[in-house]
XYZ file of N, CA and C in Angstrom:
348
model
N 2.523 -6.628 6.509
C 2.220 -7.197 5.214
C 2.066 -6.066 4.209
N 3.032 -5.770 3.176
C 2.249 -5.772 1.632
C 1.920 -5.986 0.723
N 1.350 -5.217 -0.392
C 1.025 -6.029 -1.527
C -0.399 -5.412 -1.556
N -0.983 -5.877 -2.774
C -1.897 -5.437 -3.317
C -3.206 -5.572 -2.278
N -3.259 -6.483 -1.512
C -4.220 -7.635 -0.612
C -3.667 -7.377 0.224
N -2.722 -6.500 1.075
C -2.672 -6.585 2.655
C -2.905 -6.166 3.238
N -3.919 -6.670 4.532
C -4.867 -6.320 5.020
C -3.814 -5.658 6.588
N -3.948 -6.242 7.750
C -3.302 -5.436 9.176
C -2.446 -6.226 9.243
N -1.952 -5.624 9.910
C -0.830 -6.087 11.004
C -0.478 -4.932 12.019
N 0.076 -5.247 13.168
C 0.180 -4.484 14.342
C 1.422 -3.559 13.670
N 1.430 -2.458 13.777
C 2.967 -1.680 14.145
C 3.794 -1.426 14.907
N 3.640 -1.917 15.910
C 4.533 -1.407 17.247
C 4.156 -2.035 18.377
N 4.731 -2.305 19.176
C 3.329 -2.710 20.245
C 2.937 -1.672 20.908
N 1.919 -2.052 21.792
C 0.776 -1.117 22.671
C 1.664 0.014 23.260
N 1.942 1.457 23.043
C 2.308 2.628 23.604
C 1.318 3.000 24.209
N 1.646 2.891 25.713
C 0.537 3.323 26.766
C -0.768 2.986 26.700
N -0.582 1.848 26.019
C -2.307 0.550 26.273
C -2.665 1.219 24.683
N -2.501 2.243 23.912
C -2.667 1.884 22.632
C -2.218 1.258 21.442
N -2.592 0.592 20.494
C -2.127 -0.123 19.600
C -2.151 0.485 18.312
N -1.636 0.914 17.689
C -0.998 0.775 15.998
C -1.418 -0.283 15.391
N -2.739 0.171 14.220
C -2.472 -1.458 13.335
C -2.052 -0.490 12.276
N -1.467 -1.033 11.449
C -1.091 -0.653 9.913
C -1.651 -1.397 8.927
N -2.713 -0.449 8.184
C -3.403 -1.769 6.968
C -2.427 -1.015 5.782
N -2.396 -1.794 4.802
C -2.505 -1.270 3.653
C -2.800 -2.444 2.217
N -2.888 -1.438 1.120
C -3.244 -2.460 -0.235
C -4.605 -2.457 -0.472
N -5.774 -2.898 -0.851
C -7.114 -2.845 -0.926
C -7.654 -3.680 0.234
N -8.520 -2.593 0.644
C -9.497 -3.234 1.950
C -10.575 -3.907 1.697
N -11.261 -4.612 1.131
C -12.087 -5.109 0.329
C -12.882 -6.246 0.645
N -13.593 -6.969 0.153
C -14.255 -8.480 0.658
C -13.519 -9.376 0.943
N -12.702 -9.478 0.024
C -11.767 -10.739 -0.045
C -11.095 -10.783 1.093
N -10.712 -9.507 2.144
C -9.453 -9.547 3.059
C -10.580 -9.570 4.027
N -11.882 -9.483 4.153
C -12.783 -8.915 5.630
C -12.094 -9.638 6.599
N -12.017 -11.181 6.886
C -11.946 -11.815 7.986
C -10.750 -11.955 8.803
N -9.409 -11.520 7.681
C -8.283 -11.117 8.206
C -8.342 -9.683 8.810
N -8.942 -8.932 8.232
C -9.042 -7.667 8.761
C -10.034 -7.577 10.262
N -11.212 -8.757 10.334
C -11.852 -8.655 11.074
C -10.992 -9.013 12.084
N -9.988 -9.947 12.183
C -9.211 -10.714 13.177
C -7.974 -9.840 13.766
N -8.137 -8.674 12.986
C -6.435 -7.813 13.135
C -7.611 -6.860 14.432
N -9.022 -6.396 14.182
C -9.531 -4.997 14.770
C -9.974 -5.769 15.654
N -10.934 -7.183 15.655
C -11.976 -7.626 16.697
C -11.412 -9.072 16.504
N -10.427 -9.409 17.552
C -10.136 -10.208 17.665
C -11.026 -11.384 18.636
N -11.274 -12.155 17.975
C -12.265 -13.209 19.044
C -12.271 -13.522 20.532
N -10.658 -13.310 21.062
C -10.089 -13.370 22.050
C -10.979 -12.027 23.045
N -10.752 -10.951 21.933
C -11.067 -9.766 23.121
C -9.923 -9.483 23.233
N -8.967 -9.802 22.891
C -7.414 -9.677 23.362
C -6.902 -7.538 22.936
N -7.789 -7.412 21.929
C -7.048 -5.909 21.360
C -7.601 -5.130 22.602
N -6.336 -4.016 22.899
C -6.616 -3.402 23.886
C -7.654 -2.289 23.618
N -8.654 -1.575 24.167
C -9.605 -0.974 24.045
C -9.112 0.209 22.930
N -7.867 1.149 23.155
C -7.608 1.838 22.693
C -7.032 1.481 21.126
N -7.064 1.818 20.074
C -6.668 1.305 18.761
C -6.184 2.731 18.041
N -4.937 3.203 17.324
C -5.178 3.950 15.861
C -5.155 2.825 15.075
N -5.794 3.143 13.973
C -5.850 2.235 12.383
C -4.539 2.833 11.508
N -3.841 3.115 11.285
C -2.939 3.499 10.314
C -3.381 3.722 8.725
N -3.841 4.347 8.113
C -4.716 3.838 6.668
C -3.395 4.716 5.845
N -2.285 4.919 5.901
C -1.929 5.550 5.184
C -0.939 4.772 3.896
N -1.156 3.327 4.331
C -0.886 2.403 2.904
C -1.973 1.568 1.841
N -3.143 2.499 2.644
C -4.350 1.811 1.956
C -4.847 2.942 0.738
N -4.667 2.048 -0.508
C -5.070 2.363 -1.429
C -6.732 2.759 -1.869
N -7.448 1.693 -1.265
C -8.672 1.290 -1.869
C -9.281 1.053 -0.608
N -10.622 1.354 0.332
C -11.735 0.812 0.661
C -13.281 0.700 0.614
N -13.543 -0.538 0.595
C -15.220 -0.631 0.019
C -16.212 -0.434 1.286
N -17.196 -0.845 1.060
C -18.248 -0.411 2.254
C -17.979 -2.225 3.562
N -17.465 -3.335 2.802
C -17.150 -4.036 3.923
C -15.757 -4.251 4.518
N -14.701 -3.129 4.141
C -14.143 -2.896 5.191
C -14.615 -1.211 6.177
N -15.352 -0.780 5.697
C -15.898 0.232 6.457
C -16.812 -0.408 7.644
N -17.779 -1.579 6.920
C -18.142 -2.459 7.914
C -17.198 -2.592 9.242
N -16.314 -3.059 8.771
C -15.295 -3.331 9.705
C -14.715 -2.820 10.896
N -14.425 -1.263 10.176
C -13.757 -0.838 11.076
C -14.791 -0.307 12.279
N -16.333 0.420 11.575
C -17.444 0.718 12.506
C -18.136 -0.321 13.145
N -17.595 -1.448 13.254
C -17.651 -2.502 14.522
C -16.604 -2.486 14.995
N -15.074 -2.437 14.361
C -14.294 -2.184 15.749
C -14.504 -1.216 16.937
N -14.753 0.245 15.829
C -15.328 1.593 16.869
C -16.073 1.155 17.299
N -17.334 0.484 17.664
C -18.156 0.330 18.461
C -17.523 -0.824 19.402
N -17.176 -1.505 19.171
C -16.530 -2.658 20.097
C -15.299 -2.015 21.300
N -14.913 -1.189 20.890
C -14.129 -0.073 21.366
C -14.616 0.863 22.377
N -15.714 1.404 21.716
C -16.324 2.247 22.975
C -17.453 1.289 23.753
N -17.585 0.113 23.415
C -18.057 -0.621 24.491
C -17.422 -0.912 26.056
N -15.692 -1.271 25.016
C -15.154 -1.273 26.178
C -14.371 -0.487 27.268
N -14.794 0.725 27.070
C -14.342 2.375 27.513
C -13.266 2.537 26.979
N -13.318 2.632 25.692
C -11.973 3.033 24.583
C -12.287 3.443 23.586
N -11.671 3.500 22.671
C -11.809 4.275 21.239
C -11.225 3.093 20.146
N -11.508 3.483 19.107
C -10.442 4.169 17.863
C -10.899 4.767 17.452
N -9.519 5.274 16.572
C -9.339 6.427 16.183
C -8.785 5.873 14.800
N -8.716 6.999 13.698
C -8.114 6.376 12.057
C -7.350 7.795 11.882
N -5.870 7.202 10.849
C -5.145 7.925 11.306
C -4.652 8.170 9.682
N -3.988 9.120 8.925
C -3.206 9.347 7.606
C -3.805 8.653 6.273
N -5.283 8.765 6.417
C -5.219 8.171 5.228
C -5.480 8.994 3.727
N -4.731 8.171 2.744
C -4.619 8.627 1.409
C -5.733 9.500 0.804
N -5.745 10.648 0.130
C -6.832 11.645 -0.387
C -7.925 10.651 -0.576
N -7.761 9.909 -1.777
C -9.193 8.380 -2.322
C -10.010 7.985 -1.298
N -9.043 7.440 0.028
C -9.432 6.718 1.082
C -10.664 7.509 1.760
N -9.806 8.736 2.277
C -10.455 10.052 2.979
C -11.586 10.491 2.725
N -11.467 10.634 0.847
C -12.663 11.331 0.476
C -13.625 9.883 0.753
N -13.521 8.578 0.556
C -14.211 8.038 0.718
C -15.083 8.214 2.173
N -14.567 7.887 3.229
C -15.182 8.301 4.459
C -16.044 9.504 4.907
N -15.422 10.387 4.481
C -16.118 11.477 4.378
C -17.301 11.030 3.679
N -17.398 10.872 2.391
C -18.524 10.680 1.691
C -19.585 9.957 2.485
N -19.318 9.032 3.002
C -20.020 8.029 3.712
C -20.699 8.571 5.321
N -19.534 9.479 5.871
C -19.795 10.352 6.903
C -19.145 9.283 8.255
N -18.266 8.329 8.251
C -17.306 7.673 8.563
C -16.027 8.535 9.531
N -16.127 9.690 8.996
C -15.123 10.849 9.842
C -16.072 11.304 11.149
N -17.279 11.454 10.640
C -17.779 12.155 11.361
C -18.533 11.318 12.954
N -18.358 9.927 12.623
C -18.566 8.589 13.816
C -17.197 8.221 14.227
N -16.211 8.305 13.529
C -14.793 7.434 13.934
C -13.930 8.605 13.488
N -13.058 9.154 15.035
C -12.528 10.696 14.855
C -11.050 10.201 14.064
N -10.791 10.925 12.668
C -9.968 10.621 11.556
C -9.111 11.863 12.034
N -7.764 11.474 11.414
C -6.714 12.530 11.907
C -5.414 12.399 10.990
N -4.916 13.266 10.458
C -3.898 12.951 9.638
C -2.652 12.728 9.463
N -2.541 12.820 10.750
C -1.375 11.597 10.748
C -1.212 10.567 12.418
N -0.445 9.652 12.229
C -0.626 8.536 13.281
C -0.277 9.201 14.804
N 0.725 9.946 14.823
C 1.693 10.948 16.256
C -0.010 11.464 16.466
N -0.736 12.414 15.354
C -1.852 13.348 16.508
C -2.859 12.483 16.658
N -3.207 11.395 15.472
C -4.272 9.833 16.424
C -3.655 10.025 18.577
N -2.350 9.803 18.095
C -2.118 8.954 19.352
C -1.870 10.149 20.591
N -2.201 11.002 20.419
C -1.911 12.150 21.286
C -3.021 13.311 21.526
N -3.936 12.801 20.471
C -5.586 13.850 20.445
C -6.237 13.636 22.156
């Protein structure tokens, strides 16, 4: 999905039990529950291992940060990770600011997510 509002979608399927989501557009309130459904799927179905792709995301607020630091934790519950991968200077500095890099290991681009 893009557009101003698009929240995930998978990129690829699972390479060696990890998954690729690709967000991009503003991460924001309005998209949480799609976004919640792309990272923590109700099923349980996402495989433990995750990169986030952020490198079409323009904009995120503190409830998709929500977001993603319940996927990471839902993740290492289930002896896995994520990991966040290329995102835009705005995005970046945002996390950082928040200290978001320093709980959920950020990497700049998607190949060293998936190979760290």
């Amino acid at each position: 999905m893009t557009g101003d509002r698009a929240p995930a979608q998978p990129e690829q399927p699972a390479v060696d039990g990890i998954e690729v989501v690709a967000l991009s557009g503003e991460i924001d309130y309005s998209i949480r529950d799609h976004l919640r459904c792309a990272l923590l799927p109700p099923d349980g179905a996402r495989p433990p291992r995750t990169v986030v792709d952020l490198s079409g995301v323009t904009f995120i607020d503190s409830t998709g940060i929500n977001v993603l630091i319940a996927a990471h934790r839902a993740a290492m519950s289930a002896h896995g990770w994520l990991r966040l991968a290329a995102p835009q200077p705005a995005v970046l500095r945002q996390l950082q600011f928040l200290g978001v890099d320093a709980v959920i290991p950020c990497y700049p681009a998607v190949r060293q997510a998936l190979t760290a």
